[in-house]
mmCIF file of C-alpha atoms in Angstrom:
data_model
loop_
_atom_site.group_PDB
_atom_site.id
_atom_site.type_symbol
_atom_site.label_atom_id
_atom_site.label_comp_id
_atom_site.label_asym_id
_atom_site.label_seq_id
_atom_site.Cartn_x
_atom_site.Cartn_y
_atom_site.Cartn_z
ATOM 1 C CA MET A 186 0.000 0.000 0.000
ATOM 2 C CA LYS A 187 2.765 2.477 0.898
ATOM 3 C CA HIS A 188 4.598 1.670 -2.362
ATOM 4 C CA TYR A 189 1.472 2.461 -4.403
ATOM 5 C CA GLN A 190 0.966 5.712 -2.477
ATOM 6 C CA HIS A 191 4.536 6.749 -3.295
ATOM 7 C CA VAL A 192 4.057 6.011 -7.017
ATOM 8 C CA LEU A 193 0.818 8.017 -7.090
ATOM 9 C CA ARG A 194 2.470 10.978 -5.354
ATOM 10 C CA VAL A 195 5.257 11.005 -7.954
ATOM 11 C CA LEU A 196 2.824 10.816 -10.885
ATOM 12 C CA VAL A 197 0.271 13.227 -9.440
ATOM 13 C CA PRO A 198 1.894 15.267 -6.614
ATOM 14 C CA ASP A 199 -1.350 16.746 -5.307
ATOM 15 C CA ILE A 200 -3.408 13.545 -5.436
ATOM 16 C CA MET A 201 -3.351 12.860 -1.684
ATOM 17 C CA GLN A 202 -4.129 16.494 -0.884
ATOM 18 C CA VAL A 203 -7.151 16.474 -3.203
ATOM 19 C CA ALA A 204 -8.309 13.112 -1.885
ATOM 20 C CA LYS A 205 -7.951 14.242 1.743
ATOM 21 C CA ARG A 206 -9.973 17.404 1.047
ATOM 22 C CA ARG A 207 -12.762 15.338 -0.475
ATOM 23 C CA VAL A 208 -12.709 12.912 2.430
ATOM 24 C CA ASP A 209 -13.026 15.827 4.872
ATOM 25 C CA LEU A 210 -16.039 17.130 2.939
ATOM 26 C CA LEU A 211 -17.695 13.707 2.851
ATOM 27 C CA ASP A 212 -16.941 13.158 6.532
ATOM 28 C CA TYR A 213 -18.638 16.428 7.471
ATOM 29 C CA ILE A 214 -21.654 15.679 5.266
ATOM 30 C CA ALA A 215 -21.935 12.222 6.845
ATOM 31 C CA PHE A 216 -22.371 13.695 10.328
ATOM 32 C CA ASN A 217 -24.581 16.646 9.335
ATOM 33 C CA GLN A 218 -26.646 15.588 6.303
ATOM 34 C CA PRO A 219 -28.586 17.089 4.767
ATOM 35 C CA VAL A 220 -26.273 20.097 4.773
ATOM 36 C CA GLY A 221 -26.444 23.311 2.761
ATOM 37 C CA ARG A 222 -23.670 24.711 0.581
ATOM 38 C CA ARG A 223 -23.400 27.882 2.637
ATOM 39 C CA ALA A 224 -22.842 25.925 5.862
ATOM 40 C CA LEU A 225 -20.182 23.799 4.176
ATOM 41 C CA ALA A 226 -18.440 26.832 2.692
ATOM 42 C CA CYS A 227 -18.388 28.576 6.062
ATOM 43 C CA TYR A 228 -17.164 25.484 7.902
ATOM 44 C CA PHE A 229 -14.250 24.823 5.526
ATOM 45 C CA ASN A 230 -13.538 28.513 4.862
ATOM 46 C CA LEU A 231 -14.132 28.131 1.114
ATOM 47 C CA SER A 232 -15.764 30.536 -1.294
ATOM 48 C CA GLU A 233 -19.210 29.402 -2.410
ATOM 49 C CA ARG A 234 -17.894 29.242 -5.960
ATOM 50 C CA ARG A 235 -15.032 26.949 -4.941
ATOM 51 C CA LEU A 236 -17.360 24.769 -2.905
ATOM 52 C CA ARG A 237 -19.864 24.550 -5.764
ATOM 53 C CA THR A 238 -17.078 23.175 -7.959
ATOM 54 C CA GLU A 239 -16.110 20.609 -5.308
ATOM 55 C CA ILE A 240 -19.712 19.447 -4.870
ATOM 56 C CA GLU A 241 -20.259 19.184 -8.622
ATOM 57 C CA GLN A 242 -17.168 16.995 -8.865
ATOM 58 C CA LEU A 243 -18.385 14.774 -6.031
ATOM 59 C CA LYS A 244 -21.808 14.603 -7.637
ATOM 60 C CA ALA A 245 -20.281 13.582 -10.993
ATOM 61 C CA LEU A 246 -18.471 10.768 -9.188
ATOM 62 C CA ASP A 247 -21.771 9.623 -7.640
ATOM 63 C CA LEU A 248 -20.465 10.388 -4.150
ATOM 64 C CA VAL A 249 -23.183 12.862 -3.139
ATOM 65 C CA THR A 250 -26.751 13.666 -4.062
ATOM 66 C CA VAL A 251 -28.304 17.126 -3.919
ATOM 67 C CA ASP A 252 -31.951 18.025 -3.405
ATOM 68 C CA LYS A 253 -33.994 20.901 -1.951
ATOM 69 C CA LYS A 254 -33.091 19.891 1.600
ATOM 70 C CA GLY A 255 -29.357 19.943 0.952
ATOM 71 C CA ILE A 256 -26.437 17.629 0.225
ATOM 72 C CA TRP A 257 -26.491 13.927 1.126
ATOM 73 C CA LEU A 258 -23.980 11.103 0.970
ATOM 74 C CA SER A 259 -24.585 8.496 -1.694
ATOM 75 C CA GLU A 260 -24.537 4.795 -0.878
ATOM 76 C CA LEU A 261 -21.186 4.546 -2.652
ATOM 77 C CA SER A 262 -19.525 7.218 -0.511
ATOM 78 C CA GLN A 263 -20.880 5.612 2.669
ATOM 79 C CA GLN A 264 -19.071 2.424 1.668
ATOM 80 C CA LEU A 265 -15.897 4.315 0.765
ATOM 81 C CA LEU A 266 -15.719 6.141 4.096
ATOM 82 C CA THR A 267 -15.542 2.818 5.953
ATOM 83 C CA GLN A 268 -12.402 1.913 3.971
ATOM 84 C CA ILE A 269 -10.707 5.279 3.641
ATOM 85 C CA ASP A 270 -8.569 4.986 6.798
ATOM 86 C CA VAL A 271 -6.680 2.106 5.207
ATOM 87 C CA ILE A 272 -6.023 4.070 2.012
ATOM 88 C CA PHE A 273 -4.501 6.975 3.908
ATOM 89 C CA ASP A 274 -2.761 4.792 6.471
ATOM 90 C CA MET A 275 -4.652 6.874 9.055
ATOM 91 C CA SER A 276 -5.365 3.950 11.358
ATOM 92 C CA GLU A 277 -1.699 2.979 11.468
ATOM 93 C CA GLN A 278 -0.634 6.562 12.204
ATOM 94 C CA LEU A 279 -3.233 7.034 14.926
ATOM 95 C CA ASN A 280 -2.412 3.684 16.522
ATOM 96 C CA HIS A 281 1.266 4.646 16.589
ATOM 97 C CA LYS A 282 0.438 7.924 18.340
ATOM 98 C CA ALA A 283 -1.755 6.056 20.824
ATOM 99 C CA LEU A 284 1.124 3.678 21.581
ATOM 100 C CA GLN A 285 3.477 6.627 22.112
ATOM 101 C CA LEU A 286 1.019 8.165 24.600
ATOM 102 C CA CYS A 287 0.675 4.829 26.415
ATOM 103 C CA GLN A 288 4.441 4.685 26.832
ATOM 104 C CA LEU A 289 4.690 8.344 27.837
ATOM 105 C CA PHE A 290 1.924 8.107 30.449
ATOM 106 C CA ASN A 291 2.565 4.514 31.576
ATOM 107 C CA ILE A 292 -0.952 3.298 30.783
ATOM 108 C CA SER A 293 -2.088 0.258 28.827
ATOM 109 C CA THR A 294 -4.923 1.688 26.731
ATOM 110 C CA CYS A 295 -5.179 4.844 24.630
ATOM 111 C CA ARG A 296 -7.310 5.731 21.622
ATOM 112 C CA VAL A 297 -6.555 8.617 19.283
ATOM 113 C CA VAL A 298 -9.300 9.701 16.887
ATOM 114 C CA PRO A 299 -8.721 11.894 13.813
ATOM 115 C CA GLY A 300 -9.453 15.613 13.920
ATOM 116 C CA ASP A 301 -9.543 18.582 16.267
ATOM 117 C CA SER A 302 -12.589 18.923 18.525
ATOM 118 C CA ASP A 303 -11.793 22.613 19.068
ATOM 119 C CA LYS A 304 -12.501 23.214 15.369
ATOM 120 C CA TYR A 305 -14.821 20.429 14.237
ATOM 121 C CA ALA A 306 -17.825 19.364 16.311
ATOM 122 C CA GLU A 307 -18.113 15.990 14.575
ATOM 123 C CA VAL A 308 -14.862 14.923 16.257
ATOM 124 C CA TYR A 309 -16.891 14.493 19.458
ATOM 125 C CA GLN A 310 -18.848 11.789 17.659
ATOM 126 C CA LYS A 311 -15.600 10.006 16.868
ATOM 127 C CA LEU A 312 -14.530 10.300 20.499
ATOM 128 C CA ALA A 313 -17.881 8.828 21.521
ATOM 129 C CA GLN A 314 -17.491 5.954 19.076
ATOM 130 C CA ALA A 315 -14.063 5.116 20.514
ATOM 131 C CA ILE A 316 -15.458 5.232 24.060
ATOM 132 C CA THR A 317 -18.350 2.960 23.071
ATOM 133 C CA GLU A 318 -15.917 0.427 21.613
ATOM 134 C CA GLU A 319 -13.694 0.475 24.697
ATOM 135 C CA LEU A 320 -16.621 0.178 27.121
ATOM 136 C CA ASP A 321 -18.099 -2.662 25.108
ATOM 137 C CA HIS A 322 -14.769 -4.435 25.475
ATOM 138 C CA VAL A 323 -14.232 -3.942 29.224
ATOM 139 C CA LEU A 324 -17.694 -3.783 30.813
ATOM 140 C CA PRO A 325 -19.016 -7.135 32.062
ATOM 141 C CA GLU A 326 -22.415 -8.527 31.177
ATOM 142 C CA GLY A 327 -25.119 -8.034 33.789
ATOM 143 C CA GLU A 328 -25.200 -5.174 36.279
ATOM 144 C CA ASN A 329 -22.970 -2.135 35.869
ATOM 145 C CA ILE A 330 -22.792 1.081 37.863
ATOM 146 C CA ILE A 331 -21.384 3.929 35.793
ATOM 147 C CA ALA A 332 -20.277 7.181 37.417
ATOM 148 C CA ILE A 333 -20.082 10.299 35.282
ATOM 149 C CA THR A 334 -18.794 13.821 35.829
ATOM 150 C CA GLY A 335 -20.054 16.923 34.074
ATOM 151 C CA GLY A 336 -18.361 19.419 31.808
ATOM 152 C CA SER A 337 -18.515 20.750 28.280
ATOM 153 C CA THR A 338 -16.550 17.847 26.768
ATOM 154 C CA LEU A 339 -18.837 15.183 28.215
ATOM 155 C CA SER A 340 -21.922 17.190 27.259
ATOM 156 C CA GLN A 341 -20.790 16.788 23.638
ATOM 157 C CA VAL A 342 -19.649 13.165 23.927
ATOM 158 C CA ILE A 343 -22.333 11.450 26.036
ATOM 159 C CA PRO A 344 -25.273 12.039 23.631
ATOM 160 C CA ASN A 345 -23.253 10.276 20.922
ATOM 161 C CA LEU A 346 -22.569 7.058 22.834
ATOM 162 C CA SER A 347 -24.263 4.005 21.347
ATOM 163 C CA SER A 348 -27.269 2.185 22.777
ATOM 164 C CA SER A 349 -25.500 -1.039 21.742
ATOM 165 C CA LEU A 350 -23.814 -0.926 25.157
ATOM 166 C CA ALA A 351 -27.128 -2.031 26.671
ATOM 167 C CA GLN A 352 -26.969 -5.439 24.989
ATOM 168 C CA GLY A 353 -26.626 -7.982 27.787
ATOM 169 C CA ARG A 354 -26.107 -5.282 30.407
ATOM 170 C CA ASP A 355 -28.166 -3.447 33.027
ATOM 171 C CA PHE A 356 -27.044 0.020 34.013
ATOM 172 C CA LYS A 357 -27.308 2.385 36.927
ATOM 173 C CA VAL A 358 -25.814 5.791 36.092
ATOM 174 C CA VAL A 359 -24.679 7.988 38.966
ATOM 175 C CA PRO A 360 -23.376 11.584 38.939
ATOM 176 C CA ALA A 361 -19.849 11.630 40.342
ATOM 177 C CA ARG A 362 -20.396 15.068 41.863
ATOM 178 C CA GLY A 363 -23.115 17.535 42.776
ATOM 179 C CA GLY A 364 -24.347 20.525 40.824
ATOM 180 C CA GLY A 365 -22.365 23.660 40.143
ATOM 181 C CA ILE A 366 -22.962 27.019 38.548
ATOM 182 C CA GLY A 367 -23.274 27.356 34.790
ATOM 183 C CA SER A 368 -25.407 25.731 32.144
ATOM 184 C CA PRO A 369 -27.597 22.810 33.331
ATOM 185 C CA THR A 370 -26.682 20.904 30.153
ATOM 186 C CA ILE A 371 -23.114 20.316 31.366
ATOM 187 C CA GLN A 372 -23.990 19.248 34.919
ATOM 188 C CA ALA A 373 -23.251 15.702 36.083
ATOM 189 C CA ASN A 374 -26.881 15.190 37.143
ATOM 190 C CA THR A 375 -28.117 16.077 33.651
ATOM 191 C CA LEU A 376 -25.560 13.920 31.869
ATOM 192 C CA SER A 377 -26.261 10.916 34.093
ATOM 193 C CA HIS A 378 -29.902 11.054 32.963
ATOM 194 C CA ASP A 379 -28.809 11.495 29.334
ATOM 195 C CA LEU A 380 -26.595 8.413 29.478
ATOM 196 C CA ALA A 381 -29.213 6.366 31.320
ATOM 197 C CA ALA A 382 -31.720 7.136 28.557
ATOM 198 C CA ILE A 383 -29.269 5.916 25.907
ATOM 199 C CA VAL A 384 -28.489 2.597 27.635
ATOM 200 C CA ASP A 385 -32.025 2.104 28.982
ATOM 201 C CA GLY A 386 -30.739 2.280 32.539
ATOM 202 C CA ASP A 387 -31.676 3.918 35.827
ATOM 203 C CA ALA A 388 -30.324 7.376 36.642
ATOM 204 C CA MET A 389 -29.599 8.651 40.115
ATOM 205 C CA THR A 390 -29.421 12.320 41.085
ATOM 206 C CA LEU A 391 -27.086 13.932 43.601
ATOM 207 C CA PHE A 392 -28.982 16.893 45.032
ATOM 208 C CA VAL A 393 -26.034 18.695 46.614
ATOM 209 C CA PRO A 394 -23.979 21.776 45.730
ATOM 210 C CA GLU A 395 -20.641 21.004 44.121
ATOM 211 C CA GLN A 396 -18.733 22.853 46.854
ATOM 212 C CA LEU A 397 -19.519 22.519 50.550
ATOM 213 C CA SER A 398 -18.428 23.684 53.972
ATOM 214 C CA GLN A 399 -17.332 20.919 56.368
ATOM 215 C CA SER A 400 -20.471 21.280 58.507
ATOM 216 C CA LEU A 401 -22.785 21.126 55.482
ATOM 217 C CA TYR A 402 -20.812 18.169 54.121
ATOM 218 C CA GLU A 403 -21.364 16.174 57.325
ATOM 219 C CA SER A 404 -25.022 17.169 57.486
ATOM 220 C CA LEU A 405 -25.803 16.185 53.889
ATOM 221 C CA LEU A 406 -24.178 12.779 54.260
ATOM 222 C CA LYS A 407 -26.837 11.980 56.850
ATOM 223 C CA ASP A 408 -29.588 12.537 54.276
ATOM 224 C CA PRO A 409 -30.872 9.085 53.149
ATOM 225 C CA LEU A 410 -31.094 9.976 49.434
ATOM 226 C CA VAL A 411 -27.656 11.560 49.383
ATOM 227 C CA ASN A 412 -26.189 8.646 51.317
ATOM 228 C CA GLU A 413 -27.763 6.119 48.915
ATOM 229 C CA THR A 414 -26.227 7.871 45.913
ATOM 230 C CA VAL A 415 -22.821 8.108 47.600
ATOM 231 C CA GLN A 416 -22.902 4.380 48.393
ATOM 232 C CA LEU A 417 -23.708 3.611 44.761
ATOM 233 C CA LEU A 418 -20.776 5.788 43.741
ATOM 234 C CA LYS A 419 -18.466 3.816 46.000
ATOM 235 C CA ASN A 420 -19.629 0.622 44.249
ATOM 236 C CA ALA A 421 -19.282 1.991 40.712
ATOM 237 C CA ASN A 422 -17.282 -0.212 38.365
ATOM 238 C CA CYS A 423 -16.610 2.515 35.790
ATOM 239 C CA LEU A 424 -16.126 6.281 35.642
ATOM 240 C CA ILE A 425 -16.350 8.495 32.563
ATOM 241 C CA TYR A 426 -14.736 11.891 33.097
ATOM 242 C CA SER A 427 -12.666 14.687 31.612
ATOM 243 C CA ILE A 428 -10.229 17.358 32.717
ATOM 244 C CA GLY A 429 -9.912 21.058 32.047
ATOM 245 C CA ASN A 430 -7.691 24.100 32.350
ATOM 246 C CA ALA A 431 -7.318 25.429 35.878
ATOM 247 C CA GLU A 432 -8.426 29.035 35.333
ATOM 248 C CA VAL A 433 -11.479 28.064 33.287
ATOM 249 C CA LEU A 434 -12.659 25.476 35.808
ATOM 250 C CA ALA A 435 -11.936 27.649 38.838
ATOM 251 C CA GLU A 436 -14.354 30.161 37.350
ATOM 252 C CA ARG A 437 -16.908 27.479 36.472
ATOM 253 C CA ARG A 438 -16.707 25.885 39.924
ATOM 254 C CA GLY A 439 -17.358 29.266 41.528
ATOM 255 C CA VAL A 440 -14.371 29.057 43.866
ATOM 256 C CA SER A 441 -13.861 31.797 46.433
ATOM 257 C CA ALA A 442 -11.412 34.650 45.946
ATOM 258 C CA LYS A 443 -9.136 33.030 48.539
ATOM 259 C CA GLU A 444 -9.156 29.699 46.696
ATOM 260 C CA LYS A 445 -8.625 31.403 43.358
ATOM 261 C CA LYS A 446 -5.559 33.163 44.766
ATOM 262 C CA ILE A 447 -4.100 29.831 45.919
ATOM 263 C CA ILE A 448 -4.751 28.273 42.511
ATOM 264 C CA GLN A 449 -3.032 31.166 40.748
ATOM 265 C CA GLU A 450 -0.085 31.481 43.145
ATOM 266 C CA GLU A 451 0.589 27.744 43.023
ATOM 267 C CA LYS A 452 0.496 27.890 39.203
ATOM 268 C CA ALA A 453 -2.170 25.252 38.727
ATOM 269 C CA VAL A 454 -2.554 24.163 35.102
ATOM 270 C CA GLY A 455 -5.559 21.865 35.336
ATOM 271 C CA GLU A 456 -8.405 20.376 37.374
ATOM 272 C CA ALA A 457 -9.942 16.913 37.522
ATOM 273 C CA ILE A 458 -12.165 15.156 40.058
ATOM 274 C CA GLY A 459 -12.093 18.143 42.398
ATOM 275 C CA VAL A 460 -8.311 18.607 42.530
ATOM 276 C CA PHE A 461 -6.216 21.379 41.006
ATOM 277 C CA PHE A 462 -2.655 20.449 40.042
ATOM 278 C CA ASP A 463 0.452 22.142 38.673
ATOM 279 C CA ALA A 464 2.612 21.203 35.671
ATOM 280 C CA GLN A 465 4.573 18.676 37.756
ATOM 281 C CA GLY A 466 1.395 16.853 38.768
ATOM 282 C CA ARG A 467 1.501 18.217 42.314
ATOM 283 C CA ILE A 468 -1.920 18.744 43.904
ATOM 284 C CA VAL A 469 -2.154 22.399 44.950
ATOM 285 C CA HIS A 470 -5.805 22.622 45.999
ATOM 286 C CA ARG A 471 -8.779 20.352 46.701
ATOM 287 C CA LEU A 472 -12.438 21.273 46.528
ATOM 288 C CA ALA A 473 -14.632 20.231 49.460
ATOM 289 C CA ARG A 474 -17.350 18.169 47.796
ATOM 290 C CA ILE A 475 -19.506 15.068 47.959
ATOM 291 C CA GLY A 476 -18.729 12.552 45.246
ATOM 292 C CA LEU A 477 -15.823 10.579 43.865
ATOM 293 C CA GLY A 478 -12.342 11.801 44.724
ATOM 294 C CA LEU A 479 -9.018 11.208 43.027
ATOM 295 C CA GLU A 480 -8.094 8.437 45.479
ATOM 296 C CA ASP A 481 -11.274 6.527 44.576
ATOM 297 C CA LEU A 482 -10.094 6.188 40.975
ATOM 298 C CA TYR A 483 -7.290 3.818 41.969
ATOM 299 C CA HIS A 484 -9.871 1.267 43.138
ATOM 300 C CA LEU A 485 -12.108 1.421 40.058
ATOM 301 C CA PRO A 486 -11.893 -1.516 37.629
ATOM 302 C CA CYS A 487 -12.474 0.851 34.715
ATOM 303 C CA GLU A 488 -12.155 4.582 34.201
ATOM 304 C CA VAL A 489 -12.373 6.383 30.876
ATOM 305 C CA LEU A 490 -10.753 9.796 30.502
ATOM 306 C CA VAL A 491 -11.822 11.709 27.388
ATOM 307 C CA VAL A 492 -10.070 14.946 26.425
ATOM 308 C CA GLY A 493 -10.035 16.964 23.217
ATOM 309 C CA GLY A 494 -8.244 19.989 21.793
ATOM 310 C CA ALA A 495 -4.584 21.017 21.753
ATOM 311 C CA LYS A 496 -5.165 23.719 24.381
ATOM 312 C CA LYS A 497 -5.534 20.991 27.038
ATOM 313 C CA ALA A 498 -2.114 19.470 26.349
ATOM 314 C CA LYS A 499 -0.406 20.976 29.397
ATOM 315 C CA ALA A 500 -3.284 20.038 31.719
ATOM 316 C CA LEU A 501 -3.459 16.452 30.458
ATOM 317 C CA THR A 502 0.305 15.896 30.595
ATOM 318 C CA ALA A 503 0.329 17.102 34.201
ATOM 319 C CA TYR A 504 -2.726 15.092 35.250
ATOM 320 C CA MET A 505 -1.375 11.838 33.820
ATOM 321 C CA LYS A 506 1.328 11.973 36.516
ATOM 322 C CA LEU A 507 -1.538 11.426 38.976
ATOM 323 C CA ALA A 508 -3.766 9.126 36.921
ATOM 324 C CA PRO A 509 -4.115 5.396 37.706
ATOM 325 C CA GLN A 510 -2.473 2.899 35.351
ATOM 326 C CA GLN A 511 -5.842 1.407 34.392
ATOM 327 C CA THR A 512 -6.894 4.717 32.817
ATOM 328 C CA ILE A 513 -8.407 4.317 29.354
ATOM 329 C CA LEU A 514 -7.399 7.530 27.610
ATOM 330 C CA VAL A 515 -9.413 8.756 24.614
ATOM 331 C CA VAL A 516 -8.148 11.895 22.856
ATOM 332 C CA ASP A 517 -8.321 13.624 19.495
ATOM 333 C CA GLU A 518 -5.374 13.860 17.129
ATOM 334 C CA ALA A 519 -4.844 17.588 17.708
ATOM 335 C CA LEU A 520 -4.254 16.980 21.408
ATOM 336 C CA ALA A 521 -2.061 13.928 20.787
ATOM 337 C CA ASN A 522 0.069 15.883 18.304
ATOM 338 C CA SER A 523 0.511 18.781 20.724
ATOM 339 C CA ILE A 524 1.624 16.506 23.571
ATOM 340 C CA LEU A 525 3.995 14.446 21.438
ATOM 341 C CA LYS A 526 5.497 17.590 19.913
ATOM 342 C CA GLU A 527 6.184 19.101 23.346
ATOM 343 C CA THR A 528 7.735 15.916 24.728
ATOM 344 C CA SER A 529 10.012 15.530 21.708
ATOM 345 C CA LEU A 530 11.546 19.004 22.077
#
């Protein structure tokens, strides 16, 4: 395959570039069909004239159809997209990057999906597909208790997980933390219900603020409903979570001015599971909260960490110094490239 690619590049130098551009167009149409020309032109930063030419060429090749609703994939292009990774050697490249990250972070499982979730929303669907495949591989048949955190990444990923996970399995889905400030759509309680609906499971709700005083913490643990949810959390066999940049999440968590000062002075670069950490992986601040803590992760049979976008490279690299070895890491290619570039300097 590589020999044939080399011959084609010599004969037609721009062949792979043209093919890759067409694949990107077809990939976007696949996730958003029917899609209008204007939306496509805007997304790929092309003039409408240039895009019209591209679509006409795809149409002539019987790769797309066009009607009043917009542009659709043809049956032929749907078949081609399932084989295209082999043609471009994409799978081999991505698997190599995943192996490099496994070695760098001392973990056994990593998946790298093509694209950049900061730029292309459909990359979240690819992240979700990879998570579905990994969960289907590691989750046992029968009863499963899945814990889930909130956040903008998971709010994009969870709705795209597959209901196929429910085959042979019964699920309870539990929020790994209480509610915080910000949009309800990114809260752990909301996402636990979203996931439960997908896998036809039961969702629990944790009716507590994300941050607590010590006295309120002790009082809430005595509440029967809160205590029941916490006990389920302690028995969870899988966690799905993400991480974020320290400053962004300090704001989202609504930390006090005193806490924010500590986070800034200690040069925190990221936050996960209620802990803020610096570039060396040193914990610099903990949030007082009810839910799973970092130490709980070491006792979980399965935990899936999903992160996207190159801007989280520093946070992820630092966090992986704290992460358990059984971490299943799922990232996009933009993030993988950024990390591997930094570590090779």
